[in-house]
PDB file of C-alpha atoms and ligand atoms in Angstrom:
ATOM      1  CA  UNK A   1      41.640 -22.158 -72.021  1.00  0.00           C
ATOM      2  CA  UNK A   2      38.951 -24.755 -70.386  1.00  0.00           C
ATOM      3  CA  UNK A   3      38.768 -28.304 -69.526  1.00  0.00           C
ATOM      4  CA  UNK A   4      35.810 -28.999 -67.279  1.00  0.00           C
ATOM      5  CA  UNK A   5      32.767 -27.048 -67.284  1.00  0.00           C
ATOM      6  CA  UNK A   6      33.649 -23.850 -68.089  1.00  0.00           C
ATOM      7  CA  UNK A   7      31.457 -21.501 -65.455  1.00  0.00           C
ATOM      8  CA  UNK A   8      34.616 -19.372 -65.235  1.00  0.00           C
ATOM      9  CA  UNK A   9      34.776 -18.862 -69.022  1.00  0.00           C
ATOM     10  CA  UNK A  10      31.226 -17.744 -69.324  1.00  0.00           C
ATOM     11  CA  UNK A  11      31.802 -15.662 -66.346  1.00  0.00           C
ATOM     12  CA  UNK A  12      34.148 -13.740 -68.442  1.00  0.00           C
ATOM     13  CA  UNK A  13      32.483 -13.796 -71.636  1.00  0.00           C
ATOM     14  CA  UNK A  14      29.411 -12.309 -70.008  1.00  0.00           C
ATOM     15  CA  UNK A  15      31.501  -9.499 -67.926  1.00  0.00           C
ATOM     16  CA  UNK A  16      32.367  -8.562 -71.885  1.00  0.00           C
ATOM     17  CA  UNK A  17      29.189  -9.035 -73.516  1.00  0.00           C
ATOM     18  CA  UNK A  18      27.705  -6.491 -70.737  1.00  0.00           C
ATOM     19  CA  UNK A  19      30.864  -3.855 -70.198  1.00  0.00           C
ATOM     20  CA  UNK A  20      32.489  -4.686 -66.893  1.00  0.00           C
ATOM     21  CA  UNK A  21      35.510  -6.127 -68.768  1.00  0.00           C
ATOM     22  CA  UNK A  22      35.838  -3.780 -72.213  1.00  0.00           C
ATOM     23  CA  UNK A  23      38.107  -6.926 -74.493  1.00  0.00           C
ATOM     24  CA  UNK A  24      36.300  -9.324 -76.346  1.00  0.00           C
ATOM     25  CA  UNK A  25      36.702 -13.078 -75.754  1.00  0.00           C
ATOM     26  CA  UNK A  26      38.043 -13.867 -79.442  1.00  0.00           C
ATOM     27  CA  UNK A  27      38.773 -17.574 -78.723  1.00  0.00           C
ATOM     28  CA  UNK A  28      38.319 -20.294 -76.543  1.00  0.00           C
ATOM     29  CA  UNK A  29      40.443 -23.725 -76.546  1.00  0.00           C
ATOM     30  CA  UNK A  30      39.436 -26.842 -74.651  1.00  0.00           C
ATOM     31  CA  UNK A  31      41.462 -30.115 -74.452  1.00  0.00           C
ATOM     32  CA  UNK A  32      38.829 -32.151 -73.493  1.00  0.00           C
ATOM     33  CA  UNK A  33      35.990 -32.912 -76.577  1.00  0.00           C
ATOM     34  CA  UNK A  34      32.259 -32.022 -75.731  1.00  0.00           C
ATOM     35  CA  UNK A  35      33.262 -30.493 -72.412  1.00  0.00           C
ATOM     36  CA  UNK A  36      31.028 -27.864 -70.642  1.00  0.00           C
ATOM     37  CA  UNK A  37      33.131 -25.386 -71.934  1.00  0.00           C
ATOM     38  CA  UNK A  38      32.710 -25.759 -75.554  1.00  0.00           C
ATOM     39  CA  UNK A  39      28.963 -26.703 -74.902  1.00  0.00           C
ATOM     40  CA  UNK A  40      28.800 -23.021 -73.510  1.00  0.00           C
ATOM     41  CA  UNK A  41      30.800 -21.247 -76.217  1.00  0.00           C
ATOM     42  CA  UNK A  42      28.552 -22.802 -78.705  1.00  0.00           C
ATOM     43  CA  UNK A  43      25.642 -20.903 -76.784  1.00  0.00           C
ATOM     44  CA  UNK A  44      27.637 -17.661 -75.963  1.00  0.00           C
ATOM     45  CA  UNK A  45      28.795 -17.941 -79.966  1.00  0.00           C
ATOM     46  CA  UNK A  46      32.314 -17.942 -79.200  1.00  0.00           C
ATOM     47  CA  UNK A  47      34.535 -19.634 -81.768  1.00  0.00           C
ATOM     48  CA  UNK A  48      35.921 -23.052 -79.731  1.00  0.00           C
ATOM     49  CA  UNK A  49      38.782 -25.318 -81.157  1.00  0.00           C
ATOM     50  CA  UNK A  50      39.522 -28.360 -79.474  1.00  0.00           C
ATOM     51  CA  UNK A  51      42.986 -29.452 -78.780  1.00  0.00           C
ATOM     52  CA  UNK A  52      43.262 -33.074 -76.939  1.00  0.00           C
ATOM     53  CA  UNK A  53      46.364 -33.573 -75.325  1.00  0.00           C
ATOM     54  CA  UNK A  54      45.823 -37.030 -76.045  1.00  0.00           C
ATOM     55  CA  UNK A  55      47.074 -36.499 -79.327  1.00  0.00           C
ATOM     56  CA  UNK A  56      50.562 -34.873 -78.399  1.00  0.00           C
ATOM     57  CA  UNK A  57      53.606 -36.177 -78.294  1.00  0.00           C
ATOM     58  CA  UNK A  58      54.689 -33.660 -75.199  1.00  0.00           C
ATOM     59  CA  UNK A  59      53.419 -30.723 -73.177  1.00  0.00           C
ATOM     60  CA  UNK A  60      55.346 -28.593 -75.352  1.00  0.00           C
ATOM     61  CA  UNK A  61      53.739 -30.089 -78.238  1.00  0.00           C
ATOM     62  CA  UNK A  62      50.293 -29.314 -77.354  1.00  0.00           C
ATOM     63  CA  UNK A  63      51.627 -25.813 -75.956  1.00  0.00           C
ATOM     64  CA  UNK A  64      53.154 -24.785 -79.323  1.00  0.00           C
ATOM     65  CA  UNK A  65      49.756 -25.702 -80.892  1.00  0.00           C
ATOM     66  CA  UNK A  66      48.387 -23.533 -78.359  1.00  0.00           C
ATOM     67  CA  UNK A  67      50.387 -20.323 -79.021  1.00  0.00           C
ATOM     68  CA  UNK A  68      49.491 -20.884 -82.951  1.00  0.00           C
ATOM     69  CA  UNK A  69      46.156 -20.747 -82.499  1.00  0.00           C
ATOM     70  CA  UNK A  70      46.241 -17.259 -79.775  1.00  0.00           C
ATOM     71  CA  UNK A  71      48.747 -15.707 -82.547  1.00  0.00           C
ATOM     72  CA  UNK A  72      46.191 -16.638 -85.148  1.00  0.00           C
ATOM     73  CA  UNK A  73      43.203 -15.187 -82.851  1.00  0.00           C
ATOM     74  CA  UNK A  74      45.799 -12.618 -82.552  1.00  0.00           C
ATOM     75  CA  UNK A  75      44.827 -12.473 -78.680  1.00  0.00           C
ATOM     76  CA  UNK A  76      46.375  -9.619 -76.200  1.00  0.00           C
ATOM     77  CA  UNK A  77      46.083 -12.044 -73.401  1.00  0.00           C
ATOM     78  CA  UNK A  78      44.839 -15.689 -72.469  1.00  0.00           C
ATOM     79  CA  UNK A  79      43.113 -17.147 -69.381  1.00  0.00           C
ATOM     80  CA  UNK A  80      43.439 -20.426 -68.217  1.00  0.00           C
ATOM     81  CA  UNK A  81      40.010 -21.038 -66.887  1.00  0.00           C
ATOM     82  CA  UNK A  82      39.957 -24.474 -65.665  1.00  0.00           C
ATOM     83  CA  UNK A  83      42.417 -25.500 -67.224  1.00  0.00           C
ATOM     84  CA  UNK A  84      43.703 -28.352 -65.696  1.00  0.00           C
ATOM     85  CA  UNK A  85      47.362 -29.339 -67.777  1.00  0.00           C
ATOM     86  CA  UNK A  86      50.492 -27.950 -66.489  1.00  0.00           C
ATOM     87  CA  UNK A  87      51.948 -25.640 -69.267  1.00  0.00           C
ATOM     88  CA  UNK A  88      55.365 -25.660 -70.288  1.00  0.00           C
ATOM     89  CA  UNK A  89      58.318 -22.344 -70.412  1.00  0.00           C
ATOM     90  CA  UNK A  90      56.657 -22.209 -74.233  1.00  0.00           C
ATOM     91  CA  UNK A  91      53.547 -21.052 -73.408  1.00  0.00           C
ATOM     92  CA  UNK A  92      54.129 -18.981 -70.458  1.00  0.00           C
ATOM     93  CA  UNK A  93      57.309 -17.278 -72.632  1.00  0.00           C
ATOM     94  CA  UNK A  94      54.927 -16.331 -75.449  1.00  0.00           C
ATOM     95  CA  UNK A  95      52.821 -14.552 -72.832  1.00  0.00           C
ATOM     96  CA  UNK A  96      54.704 -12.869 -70.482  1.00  0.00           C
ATOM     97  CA  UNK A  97      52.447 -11.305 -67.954  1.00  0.00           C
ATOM     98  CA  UNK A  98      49.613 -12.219 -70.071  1.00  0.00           C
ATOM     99  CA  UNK A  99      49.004 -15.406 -68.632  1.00  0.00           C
ATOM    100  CA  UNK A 100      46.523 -15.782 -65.881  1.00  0.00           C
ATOM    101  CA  UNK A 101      44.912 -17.985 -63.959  1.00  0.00           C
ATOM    102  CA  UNK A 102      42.766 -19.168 -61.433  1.00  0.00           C
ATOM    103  CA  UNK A 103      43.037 -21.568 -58.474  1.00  0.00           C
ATOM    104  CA  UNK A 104      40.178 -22.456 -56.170  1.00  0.00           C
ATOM    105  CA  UNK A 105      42.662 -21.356 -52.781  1.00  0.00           C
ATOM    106  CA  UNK A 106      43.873 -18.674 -50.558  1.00  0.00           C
ATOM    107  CA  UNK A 107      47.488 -19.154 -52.617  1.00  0.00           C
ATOM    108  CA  UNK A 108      50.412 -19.943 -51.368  1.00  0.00           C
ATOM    109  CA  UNK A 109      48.210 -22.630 -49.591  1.00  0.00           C
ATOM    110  CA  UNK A 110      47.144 -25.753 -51.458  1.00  0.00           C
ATOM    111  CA  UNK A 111      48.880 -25.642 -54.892  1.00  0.00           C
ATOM    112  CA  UNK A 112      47.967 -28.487 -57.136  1.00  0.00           C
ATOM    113  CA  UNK A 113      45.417 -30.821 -57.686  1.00  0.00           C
ATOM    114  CA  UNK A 114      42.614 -30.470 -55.819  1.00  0.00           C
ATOM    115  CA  UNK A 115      42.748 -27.763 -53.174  1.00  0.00           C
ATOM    116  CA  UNK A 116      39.400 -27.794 -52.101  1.00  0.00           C
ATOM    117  CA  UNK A 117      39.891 -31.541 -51.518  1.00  0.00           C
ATOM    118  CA  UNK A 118      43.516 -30.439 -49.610  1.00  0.00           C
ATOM    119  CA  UNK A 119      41.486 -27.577 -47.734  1.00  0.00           C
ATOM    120  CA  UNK A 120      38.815 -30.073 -46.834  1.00  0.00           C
ATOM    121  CA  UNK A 121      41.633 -32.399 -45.314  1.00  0.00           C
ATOM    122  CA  UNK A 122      43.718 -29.753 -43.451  1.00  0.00           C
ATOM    123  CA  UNK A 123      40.651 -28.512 -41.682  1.00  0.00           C
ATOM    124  CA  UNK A 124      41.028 -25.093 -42.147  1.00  0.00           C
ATOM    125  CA  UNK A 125      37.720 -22.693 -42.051  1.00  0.00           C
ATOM    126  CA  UNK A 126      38.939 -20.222 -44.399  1.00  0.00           C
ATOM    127  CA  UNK A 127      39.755 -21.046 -47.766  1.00  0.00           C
ATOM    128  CA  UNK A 128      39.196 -19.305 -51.391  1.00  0.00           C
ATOM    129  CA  UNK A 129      40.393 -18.336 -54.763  1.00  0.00           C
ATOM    130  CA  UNK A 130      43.627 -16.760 -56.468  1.00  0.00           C
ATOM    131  CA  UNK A 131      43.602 -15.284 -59.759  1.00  0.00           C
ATOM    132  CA  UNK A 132      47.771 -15.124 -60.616  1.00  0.00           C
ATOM    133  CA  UNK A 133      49.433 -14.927 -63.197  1.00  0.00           C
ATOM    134  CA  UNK A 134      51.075 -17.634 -64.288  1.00  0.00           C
ATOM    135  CA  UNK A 135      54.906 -18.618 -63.701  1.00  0.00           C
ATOM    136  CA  UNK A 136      56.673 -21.522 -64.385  1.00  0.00           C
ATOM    137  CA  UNK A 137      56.550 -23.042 -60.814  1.00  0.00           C
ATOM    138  CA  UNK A 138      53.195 -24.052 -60.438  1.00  0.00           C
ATOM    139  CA  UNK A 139      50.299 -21.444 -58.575  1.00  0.00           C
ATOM    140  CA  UNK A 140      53.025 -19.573 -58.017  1.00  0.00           C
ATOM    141  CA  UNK A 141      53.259 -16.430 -60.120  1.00  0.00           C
ATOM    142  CA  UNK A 142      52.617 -13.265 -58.922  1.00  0.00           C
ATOM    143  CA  UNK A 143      49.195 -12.685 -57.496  1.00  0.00           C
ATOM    144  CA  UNK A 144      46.120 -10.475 -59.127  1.00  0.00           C
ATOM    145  CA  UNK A 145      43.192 -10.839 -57.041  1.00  0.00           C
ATOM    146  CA  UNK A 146      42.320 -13.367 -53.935  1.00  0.00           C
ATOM    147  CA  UNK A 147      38.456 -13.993 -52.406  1.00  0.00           C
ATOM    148  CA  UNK A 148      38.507 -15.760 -48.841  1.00  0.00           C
ATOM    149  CA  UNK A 149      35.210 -17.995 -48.575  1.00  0.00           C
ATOM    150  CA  UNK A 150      34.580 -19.583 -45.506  1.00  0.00           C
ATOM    151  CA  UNK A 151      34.689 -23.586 -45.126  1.00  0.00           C
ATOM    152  CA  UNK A 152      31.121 -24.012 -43.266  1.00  0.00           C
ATOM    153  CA  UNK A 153      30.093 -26.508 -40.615  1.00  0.00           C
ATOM    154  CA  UNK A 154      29.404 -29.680 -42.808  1.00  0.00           C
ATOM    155  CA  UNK A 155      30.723 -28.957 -46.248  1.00  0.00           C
ATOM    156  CA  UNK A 156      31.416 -31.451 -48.149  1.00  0.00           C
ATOM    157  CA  UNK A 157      33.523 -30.874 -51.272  1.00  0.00           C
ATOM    158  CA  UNK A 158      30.652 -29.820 -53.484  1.00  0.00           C
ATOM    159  CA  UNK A 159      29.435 -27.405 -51.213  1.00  0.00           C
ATOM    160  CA  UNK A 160      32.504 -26.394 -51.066  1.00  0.00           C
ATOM    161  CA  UNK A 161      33.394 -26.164 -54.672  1.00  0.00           C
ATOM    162  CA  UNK A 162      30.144 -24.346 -54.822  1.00  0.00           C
ATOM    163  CA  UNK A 163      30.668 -21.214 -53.114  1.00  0.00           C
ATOM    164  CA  UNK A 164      34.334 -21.142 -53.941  1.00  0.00           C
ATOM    165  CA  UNK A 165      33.182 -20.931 -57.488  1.00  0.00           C
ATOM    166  CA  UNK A 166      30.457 -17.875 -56.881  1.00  0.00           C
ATOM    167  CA  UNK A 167      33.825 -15.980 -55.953  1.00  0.00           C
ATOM    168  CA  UNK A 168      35.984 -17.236 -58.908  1.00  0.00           C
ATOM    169  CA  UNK A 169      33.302 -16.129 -61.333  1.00  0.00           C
ATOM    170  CA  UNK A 170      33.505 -12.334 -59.523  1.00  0.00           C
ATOM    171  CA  UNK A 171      37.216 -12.474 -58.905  1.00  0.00           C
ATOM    172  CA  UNK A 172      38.408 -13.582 -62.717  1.00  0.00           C
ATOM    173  CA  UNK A 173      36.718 -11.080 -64.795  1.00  0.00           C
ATOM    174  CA  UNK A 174      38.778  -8.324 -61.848  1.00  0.00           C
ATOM    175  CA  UNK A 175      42.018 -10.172 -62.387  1.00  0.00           C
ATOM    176  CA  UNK A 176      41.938  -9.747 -66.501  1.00  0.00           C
ATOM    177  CA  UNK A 177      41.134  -6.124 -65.942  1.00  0.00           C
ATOM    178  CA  UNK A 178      43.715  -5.241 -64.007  1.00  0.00           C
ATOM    179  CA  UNK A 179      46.573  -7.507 -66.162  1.00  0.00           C
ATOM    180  CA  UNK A 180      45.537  -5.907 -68.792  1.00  0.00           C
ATOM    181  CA  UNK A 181      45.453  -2.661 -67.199  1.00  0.00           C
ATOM    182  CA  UNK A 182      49.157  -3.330 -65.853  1.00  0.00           C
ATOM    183  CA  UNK A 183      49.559  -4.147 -69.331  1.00  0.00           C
ATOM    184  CA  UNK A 184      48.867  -0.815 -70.572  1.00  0.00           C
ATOM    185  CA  UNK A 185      46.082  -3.057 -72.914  1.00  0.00           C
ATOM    186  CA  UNK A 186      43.034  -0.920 -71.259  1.00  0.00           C
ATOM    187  CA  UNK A 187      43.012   2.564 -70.001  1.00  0.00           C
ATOM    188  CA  UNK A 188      40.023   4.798 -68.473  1.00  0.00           C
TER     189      UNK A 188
HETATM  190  C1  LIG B 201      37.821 -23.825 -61.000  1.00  0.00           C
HETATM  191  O1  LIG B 201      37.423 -23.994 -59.671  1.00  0.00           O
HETATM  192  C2  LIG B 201      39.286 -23.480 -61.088  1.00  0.00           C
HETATM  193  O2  LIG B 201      39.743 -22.720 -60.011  1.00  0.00           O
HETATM  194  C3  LIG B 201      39.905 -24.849 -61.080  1.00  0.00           C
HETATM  195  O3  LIG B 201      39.072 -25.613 -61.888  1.00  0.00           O
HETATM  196  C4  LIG B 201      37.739 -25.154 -61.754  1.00  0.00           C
HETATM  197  C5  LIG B 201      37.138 -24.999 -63.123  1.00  0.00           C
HETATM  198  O4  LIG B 201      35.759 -24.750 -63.043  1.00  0.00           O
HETATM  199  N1  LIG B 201      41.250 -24.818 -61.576  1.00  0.00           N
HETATM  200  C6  LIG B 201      42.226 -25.540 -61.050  1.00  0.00           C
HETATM  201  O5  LIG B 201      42.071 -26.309 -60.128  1.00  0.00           O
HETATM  202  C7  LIG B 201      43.573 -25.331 -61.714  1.00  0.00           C
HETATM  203  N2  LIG B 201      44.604 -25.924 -60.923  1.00  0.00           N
HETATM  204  P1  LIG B 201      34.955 -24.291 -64.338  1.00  0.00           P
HETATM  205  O6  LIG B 201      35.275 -25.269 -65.467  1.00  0.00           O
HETATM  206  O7  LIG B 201      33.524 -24.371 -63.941  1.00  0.00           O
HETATM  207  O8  LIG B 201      35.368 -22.901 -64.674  1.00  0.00           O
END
């Protein structure tokens, strides 16, 4: 699942294509039409549907839309990876510790909308990324795998954004392994 650019969804569909993560990325869904992320599973040849929330009555309906297409895909687990919609009981219930995602901050700190804007603003000088899985409160489920990434003398939020990202794309492809793992999906 992808909204914005999608560097974290190539990041896993290349830790498949070369065998540090043995699963296969059998879909991706994007909400947001001709976004990064469906540029890149075009290139990557990765089937991509789009589903605009603009055209949903409610979260839930775009959810339920959601967990037709995964059970269609007939996915084992699903990544939100950039995804930036808050998902409803529906979706999180279909996928009970099969849900993960990531959130550019040292969790607990910064839930929400932009935490490296909110670590930027608190002043801190270490901040990161969480991979979780996901729960209904928000960036709150139970955590997978956390990089710290220092906030450097004159950063500026895309400098920022920057090096937080280098660690999500490392951190993410660890996180699925060891859900699925946990899962008893991959052994060995
Ligand atoms: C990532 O930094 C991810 O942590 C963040 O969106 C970015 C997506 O980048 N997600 C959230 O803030 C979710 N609350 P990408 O499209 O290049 O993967």
């Amino acid at each position: 699942m992808a909204s914005g650019s999608g560097s974290n969804f190539e990041a896993v569909a290349i830790a498949c294509r070369e065998g540090q993560l043995a699963a296969e990325v059998a879909l991706l869904v994007v909400n947001n039409v001709g976004c990064g992320a469906s540029q890149r599973a075009g290139r990557l040849g990765i089937p991509c549907q789009l589903h605009d929330h603009r055209g949903f009555s409610s979260r839930e309906a775009l959810d339920q839309a959601l967990i037709a297409s995964f059970r269609t895909a007939e996915v084992d687990l699903v990544v939100m990876a950039g995804w930036m919609r808050i998902v409803t009981p529906a979706l999180i219930g279909a996928f009970p510790g099969r849900l993960v995602n990531i959130h550019p901050s040292l969790l607990p700190s910064f839930r929400g909308m932009d935490a490296v804007g909110q670590a930027l603003a608190a002043g801190v000088t270490l901040t990161g990324c969480t991979a979780h899985l996901v729960s209904e409160e928000v960036d709150a489920g139970q955590i997978l795998v956390q990089a710290a990434v220092p906030v450097l003398e004159g950063d500026d939020h895309a400098s920022l954004s920057a090096r937080i990202h280098s660690q999500e794309h490392r951190i993410l492809p660890l996180a699925v392994d060891l859900a699925a793992r946990r899962l008893g999906l991959l052994q060995g």
